[in-house]
PDB file of C-alpha atoms in Angstrom:
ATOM      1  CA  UNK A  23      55.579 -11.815 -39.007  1.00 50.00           C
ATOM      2  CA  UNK A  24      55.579 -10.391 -35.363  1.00 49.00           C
ATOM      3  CA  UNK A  25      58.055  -8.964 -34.716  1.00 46.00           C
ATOM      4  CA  UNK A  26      59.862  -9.967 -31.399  1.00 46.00           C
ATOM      5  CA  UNK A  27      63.321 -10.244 -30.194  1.00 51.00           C
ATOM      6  CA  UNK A  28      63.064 -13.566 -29.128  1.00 71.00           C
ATOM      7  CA  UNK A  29      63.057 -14.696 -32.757  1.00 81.00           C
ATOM      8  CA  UNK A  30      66.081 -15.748 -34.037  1.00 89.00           C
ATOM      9  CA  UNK A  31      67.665 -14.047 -36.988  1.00 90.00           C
ATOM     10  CA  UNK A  32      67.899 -17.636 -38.945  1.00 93.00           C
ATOM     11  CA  UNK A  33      64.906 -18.612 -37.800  1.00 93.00           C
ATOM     12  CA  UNK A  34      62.508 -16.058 -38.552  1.00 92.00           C
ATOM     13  CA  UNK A  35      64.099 -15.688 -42.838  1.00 94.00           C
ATOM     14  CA  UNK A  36      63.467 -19.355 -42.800  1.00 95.00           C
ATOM     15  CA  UNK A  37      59.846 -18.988 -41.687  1.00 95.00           C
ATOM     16  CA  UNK A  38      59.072 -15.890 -44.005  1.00 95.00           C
ATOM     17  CA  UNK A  39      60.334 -18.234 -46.642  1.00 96.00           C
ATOM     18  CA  UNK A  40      57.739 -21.098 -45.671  1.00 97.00           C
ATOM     19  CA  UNK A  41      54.926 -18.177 -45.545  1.00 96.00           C
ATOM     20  CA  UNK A  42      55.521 -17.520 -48.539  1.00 97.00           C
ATOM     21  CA  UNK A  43      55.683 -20.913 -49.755  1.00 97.00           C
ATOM     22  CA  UNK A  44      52.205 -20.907 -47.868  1.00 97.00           C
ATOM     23  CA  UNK A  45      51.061 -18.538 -50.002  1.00 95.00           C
ATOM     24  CA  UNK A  46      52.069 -19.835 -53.316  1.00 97.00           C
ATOM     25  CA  UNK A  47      49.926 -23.326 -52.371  1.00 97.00           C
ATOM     26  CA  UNK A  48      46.592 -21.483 -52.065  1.00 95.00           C
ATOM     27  CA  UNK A  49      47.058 -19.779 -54.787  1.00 95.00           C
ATOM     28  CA  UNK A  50      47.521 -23.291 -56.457  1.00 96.00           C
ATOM     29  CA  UNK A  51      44.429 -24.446 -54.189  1.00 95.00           C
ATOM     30  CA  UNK A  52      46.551 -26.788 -52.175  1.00 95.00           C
ATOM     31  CA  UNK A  53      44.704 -26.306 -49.282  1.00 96.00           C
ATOM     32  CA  UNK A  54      45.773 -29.095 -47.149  1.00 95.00           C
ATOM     33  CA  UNK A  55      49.715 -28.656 -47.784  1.00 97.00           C
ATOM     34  CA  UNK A  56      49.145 -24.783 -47.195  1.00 97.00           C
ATOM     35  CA  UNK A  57      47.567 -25.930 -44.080  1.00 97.00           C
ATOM     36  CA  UNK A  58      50.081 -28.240 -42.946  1.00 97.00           C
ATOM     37  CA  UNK A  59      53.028 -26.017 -43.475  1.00 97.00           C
ATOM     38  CA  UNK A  60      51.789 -22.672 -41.655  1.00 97.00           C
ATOM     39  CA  UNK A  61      50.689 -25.065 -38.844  1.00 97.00           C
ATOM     40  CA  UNK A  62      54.135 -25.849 -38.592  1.00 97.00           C
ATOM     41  CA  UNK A  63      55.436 -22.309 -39.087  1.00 96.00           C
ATOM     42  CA  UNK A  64      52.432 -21.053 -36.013  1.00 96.00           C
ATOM     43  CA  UNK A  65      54.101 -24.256 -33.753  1.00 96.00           C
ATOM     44  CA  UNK A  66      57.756 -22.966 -34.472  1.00 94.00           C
ATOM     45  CA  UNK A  67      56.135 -18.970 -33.104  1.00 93.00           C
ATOM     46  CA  UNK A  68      55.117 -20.998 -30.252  1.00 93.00           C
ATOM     47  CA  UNK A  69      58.251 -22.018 -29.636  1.00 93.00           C
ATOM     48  CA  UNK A  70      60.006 -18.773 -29.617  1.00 92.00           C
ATOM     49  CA  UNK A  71      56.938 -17.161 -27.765  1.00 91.00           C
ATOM     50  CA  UNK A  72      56.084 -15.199 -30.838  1.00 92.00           C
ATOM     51  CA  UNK A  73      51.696 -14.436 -31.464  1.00 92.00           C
ATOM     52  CA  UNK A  74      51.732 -13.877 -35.492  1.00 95.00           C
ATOM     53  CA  UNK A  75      49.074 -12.098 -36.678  1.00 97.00           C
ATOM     54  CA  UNK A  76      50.291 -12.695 -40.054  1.00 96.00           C
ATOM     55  CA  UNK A  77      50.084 -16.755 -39.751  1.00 97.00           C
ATOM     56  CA  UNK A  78      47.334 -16.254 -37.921  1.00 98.00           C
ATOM     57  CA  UNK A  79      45.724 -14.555 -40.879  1.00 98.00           C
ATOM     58  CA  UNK A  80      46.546 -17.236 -42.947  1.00 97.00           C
ATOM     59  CA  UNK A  81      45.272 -19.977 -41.649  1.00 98.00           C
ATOM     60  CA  UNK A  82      42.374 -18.450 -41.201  1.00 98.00           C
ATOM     61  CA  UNK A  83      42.471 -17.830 -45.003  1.00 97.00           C
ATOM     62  CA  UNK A  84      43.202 -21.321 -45.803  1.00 97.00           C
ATOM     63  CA  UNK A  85      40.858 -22.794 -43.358  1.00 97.00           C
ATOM     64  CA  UNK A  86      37.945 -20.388 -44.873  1.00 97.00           C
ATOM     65  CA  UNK A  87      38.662 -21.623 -48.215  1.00 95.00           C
ATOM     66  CA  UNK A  88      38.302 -25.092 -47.501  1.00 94.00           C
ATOM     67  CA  UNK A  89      35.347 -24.623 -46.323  1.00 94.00           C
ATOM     68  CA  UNK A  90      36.279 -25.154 -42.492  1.00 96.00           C
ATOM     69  CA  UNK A  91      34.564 -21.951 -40.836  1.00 97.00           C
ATOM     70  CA  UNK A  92      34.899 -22.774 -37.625  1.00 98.00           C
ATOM     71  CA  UNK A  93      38.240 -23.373 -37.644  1.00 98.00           C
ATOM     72  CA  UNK A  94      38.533 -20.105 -40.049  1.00 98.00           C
ATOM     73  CA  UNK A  95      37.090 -18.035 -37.668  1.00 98.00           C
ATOM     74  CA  UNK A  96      39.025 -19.357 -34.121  1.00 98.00           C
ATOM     75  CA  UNK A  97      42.133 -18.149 -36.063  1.00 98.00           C
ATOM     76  CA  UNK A  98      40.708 -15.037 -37.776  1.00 98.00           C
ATOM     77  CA  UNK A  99      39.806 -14.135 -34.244  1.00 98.00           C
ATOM     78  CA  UNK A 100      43.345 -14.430 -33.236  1.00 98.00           C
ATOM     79  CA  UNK A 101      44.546 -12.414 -35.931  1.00 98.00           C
ATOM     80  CA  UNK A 102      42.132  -9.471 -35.029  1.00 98.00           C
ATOM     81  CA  UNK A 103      43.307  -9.647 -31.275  1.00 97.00           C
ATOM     82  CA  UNK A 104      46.639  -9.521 -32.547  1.00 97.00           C
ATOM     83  CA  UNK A 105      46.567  -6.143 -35.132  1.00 97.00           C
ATOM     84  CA  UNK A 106      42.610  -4.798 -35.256  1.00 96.00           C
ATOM     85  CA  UNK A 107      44.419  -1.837 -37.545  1.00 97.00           C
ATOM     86  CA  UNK A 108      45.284  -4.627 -40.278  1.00 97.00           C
ATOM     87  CA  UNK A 109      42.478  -3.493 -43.494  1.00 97.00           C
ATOM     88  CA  UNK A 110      43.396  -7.512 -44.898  1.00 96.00           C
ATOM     89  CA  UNK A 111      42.939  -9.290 -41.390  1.00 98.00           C
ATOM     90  CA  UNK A 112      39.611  -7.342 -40.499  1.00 98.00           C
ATOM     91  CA  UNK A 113      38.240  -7.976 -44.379  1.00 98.00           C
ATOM     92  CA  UNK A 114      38.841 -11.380 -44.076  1.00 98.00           C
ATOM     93  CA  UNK A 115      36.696 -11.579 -40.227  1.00 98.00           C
ATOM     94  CA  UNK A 116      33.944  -9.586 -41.859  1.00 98.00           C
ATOM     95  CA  UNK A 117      33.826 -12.218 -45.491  1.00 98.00           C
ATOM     96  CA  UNK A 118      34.277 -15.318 -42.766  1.00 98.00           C
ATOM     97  CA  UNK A 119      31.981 -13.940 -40.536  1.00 98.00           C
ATOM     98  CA  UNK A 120      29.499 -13.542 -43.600  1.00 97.00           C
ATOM     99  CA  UNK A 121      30.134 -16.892 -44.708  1.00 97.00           C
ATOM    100  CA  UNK A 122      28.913 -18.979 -41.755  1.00 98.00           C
ATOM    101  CA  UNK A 123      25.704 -16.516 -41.590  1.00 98.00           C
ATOM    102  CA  UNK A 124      25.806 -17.303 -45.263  1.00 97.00           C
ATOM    103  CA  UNK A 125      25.612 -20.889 -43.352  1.00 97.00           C
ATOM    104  CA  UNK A 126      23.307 -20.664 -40.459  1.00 97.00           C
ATOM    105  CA  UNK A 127      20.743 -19.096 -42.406  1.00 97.00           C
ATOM    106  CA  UNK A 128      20.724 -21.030 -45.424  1.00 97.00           C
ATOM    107  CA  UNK A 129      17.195 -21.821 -46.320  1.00 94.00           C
ATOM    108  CA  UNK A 130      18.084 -25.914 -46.956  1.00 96.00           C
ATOM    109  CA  UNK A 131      19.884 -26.243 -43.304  1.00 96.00           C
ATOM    110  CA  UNK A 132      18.432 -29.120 -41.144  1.00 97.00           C
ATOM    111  CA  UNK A 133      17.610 -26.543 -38.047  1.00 95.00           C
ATOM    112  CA  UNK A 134      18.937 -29.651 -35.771  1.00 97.00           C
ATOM    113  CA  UNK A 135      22.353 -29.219 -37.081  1.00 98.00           C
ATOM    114  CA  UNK A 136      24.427 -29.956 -34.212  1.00 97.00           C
ATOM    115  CA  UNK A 137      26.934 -27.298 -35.445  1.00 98.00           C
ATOM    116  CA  UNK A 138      24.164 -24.150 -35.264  1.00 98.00           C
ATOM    117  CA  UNK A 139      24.565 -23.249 -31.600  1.00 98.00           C
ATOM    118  CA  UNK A 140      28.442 -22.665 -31.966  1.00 98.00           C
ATOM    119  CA  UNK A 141      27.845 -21.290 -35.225  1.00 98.00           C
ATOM    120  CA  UNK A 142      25.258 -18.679 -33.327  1.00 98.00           C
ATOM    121  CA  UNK A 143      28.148 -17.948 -30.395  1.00 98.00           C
ATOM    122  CA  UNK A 144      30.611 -16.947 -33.262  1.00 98.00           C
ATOM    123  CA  UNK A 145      28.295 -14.618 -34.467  1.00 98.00           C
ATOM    124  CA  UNK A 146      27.723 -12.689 -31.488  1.00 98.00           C
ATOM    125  CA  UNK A 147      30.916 -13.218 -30.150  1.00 97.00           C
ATOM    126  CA  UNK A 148      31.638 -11.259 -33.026  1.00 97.00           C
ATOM    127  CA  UNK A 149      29.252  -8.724 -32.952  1.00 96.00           C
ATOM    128  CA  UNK A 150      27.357  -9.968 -35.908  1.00 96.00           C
ATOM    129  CA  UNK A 151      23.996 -11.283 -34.743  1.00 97.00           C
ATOM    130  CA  UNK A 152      20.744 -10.006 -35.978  1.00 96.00           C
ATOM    131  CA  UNK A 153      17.565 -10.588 -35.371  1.00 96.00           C
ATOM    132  CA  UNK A 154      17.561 -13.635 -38.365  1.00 96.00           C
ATOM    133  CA  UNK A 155      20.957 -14.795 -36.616  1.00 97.00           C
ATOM    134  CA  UNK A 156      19.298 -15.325 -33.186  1.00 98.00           C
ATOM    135  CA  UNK A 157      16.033 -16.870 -35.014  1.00 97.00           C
ATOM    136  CA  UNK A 158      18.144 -19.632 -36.545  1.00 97.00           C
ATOM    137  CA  UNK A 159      19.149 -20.153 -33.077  1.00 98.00           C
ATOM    138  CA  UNK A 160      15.493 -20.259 -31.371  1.00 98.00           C
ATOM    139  CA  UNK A 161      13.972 -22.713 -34.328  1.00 97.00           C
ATOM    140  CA  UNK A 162      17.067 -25.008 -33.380  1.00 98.00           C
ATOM    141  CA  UNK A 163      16.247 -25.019 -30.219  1.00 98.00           C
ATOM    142  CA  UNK A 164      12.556 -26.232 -31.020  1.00 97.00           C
ATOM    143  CA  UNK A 165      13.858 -28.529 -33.487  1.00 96.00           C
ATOM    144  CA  UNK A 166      15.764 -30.794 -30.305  1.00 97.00           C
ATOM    145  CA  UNK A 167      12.905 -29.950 -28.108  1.00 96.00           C
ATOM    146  CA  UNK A 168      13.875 -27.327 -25.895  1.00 97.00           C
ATOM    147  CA  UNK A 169      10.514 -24.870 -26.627  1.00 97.00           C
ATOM    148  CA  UNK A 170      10.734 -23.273 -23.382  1.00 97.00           C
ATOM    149  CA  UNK A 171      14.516 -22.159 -23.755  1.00 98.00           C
ATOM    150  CA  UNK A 172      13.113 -21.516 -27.607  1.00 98.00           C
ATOM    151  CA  UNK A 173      10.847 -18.954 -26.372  1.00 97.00           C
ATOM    152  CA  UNK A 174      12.790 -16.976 -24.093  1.00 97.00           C
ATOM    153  CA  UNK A 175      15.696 -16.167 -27.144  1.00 98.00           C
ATOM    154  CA  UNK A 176      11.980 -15.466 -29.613  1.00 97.00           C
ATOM    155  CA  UNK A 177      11.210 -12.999 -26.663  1.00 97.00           C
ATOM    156  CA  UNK A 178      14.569 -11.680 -26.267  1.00 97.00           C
ATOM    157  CA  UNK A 179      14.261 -10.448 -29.991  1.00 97.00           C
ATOM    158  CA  UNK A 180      10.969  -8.984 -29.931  1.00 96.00           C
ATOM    159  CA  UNK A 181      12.034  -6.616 -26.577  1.00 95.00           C
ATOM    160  CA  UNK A 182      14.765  -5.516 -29.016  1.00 93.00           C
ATOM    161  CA  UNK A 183      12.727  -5.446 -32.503  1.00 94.00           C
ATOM    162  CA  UNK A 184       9.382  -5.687 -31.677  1.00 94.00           C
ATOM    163  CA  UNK A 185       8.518  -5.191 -35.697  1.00 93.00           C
ATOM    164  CA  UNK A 186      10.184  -8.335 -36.382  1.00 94.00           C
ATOM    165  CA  UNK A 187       7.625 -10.034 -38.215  1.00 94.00           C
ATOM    166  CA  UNK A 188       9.794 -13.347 -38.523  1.00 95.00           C
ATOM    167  CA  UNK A 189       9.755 -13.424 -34.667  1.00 96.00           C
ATOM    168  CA  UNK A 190       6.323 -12.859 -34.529  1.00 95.00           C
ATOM    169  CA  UNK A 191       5.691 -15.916 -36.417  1.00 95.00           C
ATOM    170  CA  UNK A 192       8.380 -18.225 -35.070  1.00 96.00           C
ATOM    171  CA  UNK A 193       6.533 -17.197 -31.144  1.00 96.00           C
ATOM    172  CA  UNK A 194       3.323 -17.918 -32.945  1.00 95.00           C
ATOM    173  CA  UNK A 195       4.855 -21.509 -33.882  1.00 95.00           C
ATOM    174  CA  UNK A 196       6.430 -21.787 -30.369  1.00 96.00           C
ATOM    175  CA  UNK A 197       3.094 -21.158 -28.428  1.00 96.00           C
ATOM    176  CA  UNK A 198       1.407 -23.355 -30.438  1.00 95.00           C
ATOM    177  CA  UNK A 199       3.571 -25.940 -29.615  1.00 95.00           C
ATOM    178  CA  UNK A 200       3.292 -25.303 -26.420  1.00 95.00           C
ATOM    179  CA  UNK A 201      -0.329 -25.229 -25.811  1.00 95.00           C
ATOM    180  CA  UNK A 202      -0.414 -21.569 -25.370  1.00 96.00           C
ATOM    181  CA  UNK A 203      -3.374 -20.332 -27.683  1.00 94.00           C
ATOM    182  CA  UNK A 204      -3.905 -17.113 -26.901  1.00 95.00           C
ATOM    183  CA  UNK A 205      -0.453 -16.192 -27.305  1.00 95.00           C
ATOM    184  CA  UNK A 206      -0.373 -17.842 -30.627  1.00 94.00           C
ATOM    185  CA  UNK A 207      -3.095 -15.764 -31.893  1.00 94.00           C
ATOM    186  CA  UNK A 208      -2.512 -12.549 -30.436  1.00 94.00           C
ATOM    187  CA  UNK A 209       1.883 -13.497 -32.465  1.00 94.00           C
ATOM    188  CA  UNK A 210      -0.155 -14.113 -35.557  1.00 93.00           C
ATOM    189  CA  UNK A 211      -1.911 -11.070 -35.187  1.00 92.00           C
ATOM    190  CA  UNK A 212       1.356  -9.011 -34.759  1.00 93.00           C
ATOM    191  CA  UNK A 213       2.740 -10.695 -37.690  1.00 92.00           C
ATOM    192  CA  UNK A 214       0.178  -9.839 -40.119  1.00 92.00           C
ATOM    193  CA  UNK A 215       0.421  -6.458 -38.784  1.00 90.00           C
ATOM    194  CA  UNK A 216       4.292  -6.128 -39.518  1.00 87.00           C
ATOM    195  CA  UNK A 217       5.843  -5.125 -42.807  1.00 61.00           C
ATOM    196  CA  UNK A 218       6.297  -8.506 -44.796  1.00 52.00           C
ATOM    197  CA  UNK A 219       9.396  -6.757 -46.736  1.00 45.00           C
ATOM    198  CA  UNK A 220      11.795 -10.112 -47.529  1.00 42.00           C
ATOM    199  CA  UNK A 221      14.952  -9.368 -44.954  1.00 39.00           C
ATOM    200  CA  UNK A 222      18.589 -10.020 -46.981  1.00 39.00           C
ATOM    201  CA  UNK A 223      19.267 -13.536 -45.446  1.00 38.00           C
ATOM    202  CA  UNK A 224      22.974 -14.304 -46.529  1.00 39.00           C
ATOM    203  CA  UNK A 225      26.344 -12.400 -45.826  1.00 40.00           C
ATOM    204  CA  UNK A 226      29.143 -11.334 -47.674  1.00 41.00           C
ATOM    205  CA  UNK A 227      30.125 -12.695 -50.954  1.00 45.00           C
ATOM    206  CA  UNK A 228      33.715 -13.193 -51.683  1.00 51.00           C
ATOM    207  CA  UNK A 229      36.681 -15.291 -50.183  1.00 55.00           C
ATOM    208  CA  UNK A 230      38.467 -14.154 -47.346  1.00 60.00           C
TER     209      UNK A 230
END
């Protein structure tokens, strides 16, 4: 807990008590009560003006386990701002960050998935967008019809990698699509040029 003078004396044993009653329900893989309770415990900071990195940390743990990344990561993010110095906090932003890459890039994903371009802002928000990130982003972009705007993030990858043979072939795709022949063939051309090594597509294993 934060500390901060603001907190009462009562108040803040009572709340140390309910983290770690927080605690002991993931460990039991009661997600939703260990949820519920340091909701209630972040509300009652709120109250008292107090920014926790420690709750914040935590529900950001919980959320992560259940499988709510999104969530997982708003409140990681908070925790970071909070104490950057913390080794726990900033190994759970780098596993949660890994997981929704693990996510975005997984090879069954519908590339229409509604979630993918907040899933993409996380990950450079965070600092954690590749080449294969920003990809993801460009073939979802096709998928709903927006080739143009498709192109331009394809193009904005190749002025940074211009080896990238996965961009090479997603512009080839693109210009195809879009009429564009000579581009296609001169992409396909740059492709088969490019080292066809396979590129690591999923993050870091582990819970956060």
């Amino acid at each position: 807990m934060s500390k901060n003078r603001k907190l009462p004396e009562t108040a803040r044993d009572e709340m140390r008590g309910e983290m770690g009653r927080v605690h002991d329900l993931v460990r039991e893989q009661k997600y939703a009560e260990a949820k519920e309770l340091a909701t209630k415990v972040e509300a009652r900071c709120a109250f008292f003006g107090v920014r926790s990195p420690h709750v914040a940390w935590a529900l950001a743990v919980i959320n992560d386990y259940a499988g709510e990344v999104e969530a997982a990561f708003m409140h990681i993010s908070e925790a970071v701002r909070l104490d950057p110095l913390e080794p726990n906090i900033m190994r759970s932003f780098d596993i949660i960050t890994g997981h929704i890459r693990y996510i975005l890039l997984h090879p069954d994903r519908d590339p229409a998935d509604e979630s993918t371009p907040r899933l993409h802002a996380m990950l450079v928000e965070a600092g954690k967008a590749d080449e294969l990130v920003h990809l993801a982003m460009a073939r979802h972009l096709a998928e709903v019809g927006k080739d143009v705007e498709a192109m331009k993030v394809v193009e904005a990858v190749l002025l940074l990698s211009p080896a990238c043979r996965d961009a090479w072939v997603v512009k080839a795709m693109l210009a195809k699509k879009l009429g564009l022949v000579e581009e296609a063939i001169a992409a396909e051309a740059e492709a088969a040029s490019c080292d066809g090594a396979a590129v690591p597509l999923f993050g870091i294993p582990g819970q956060a």
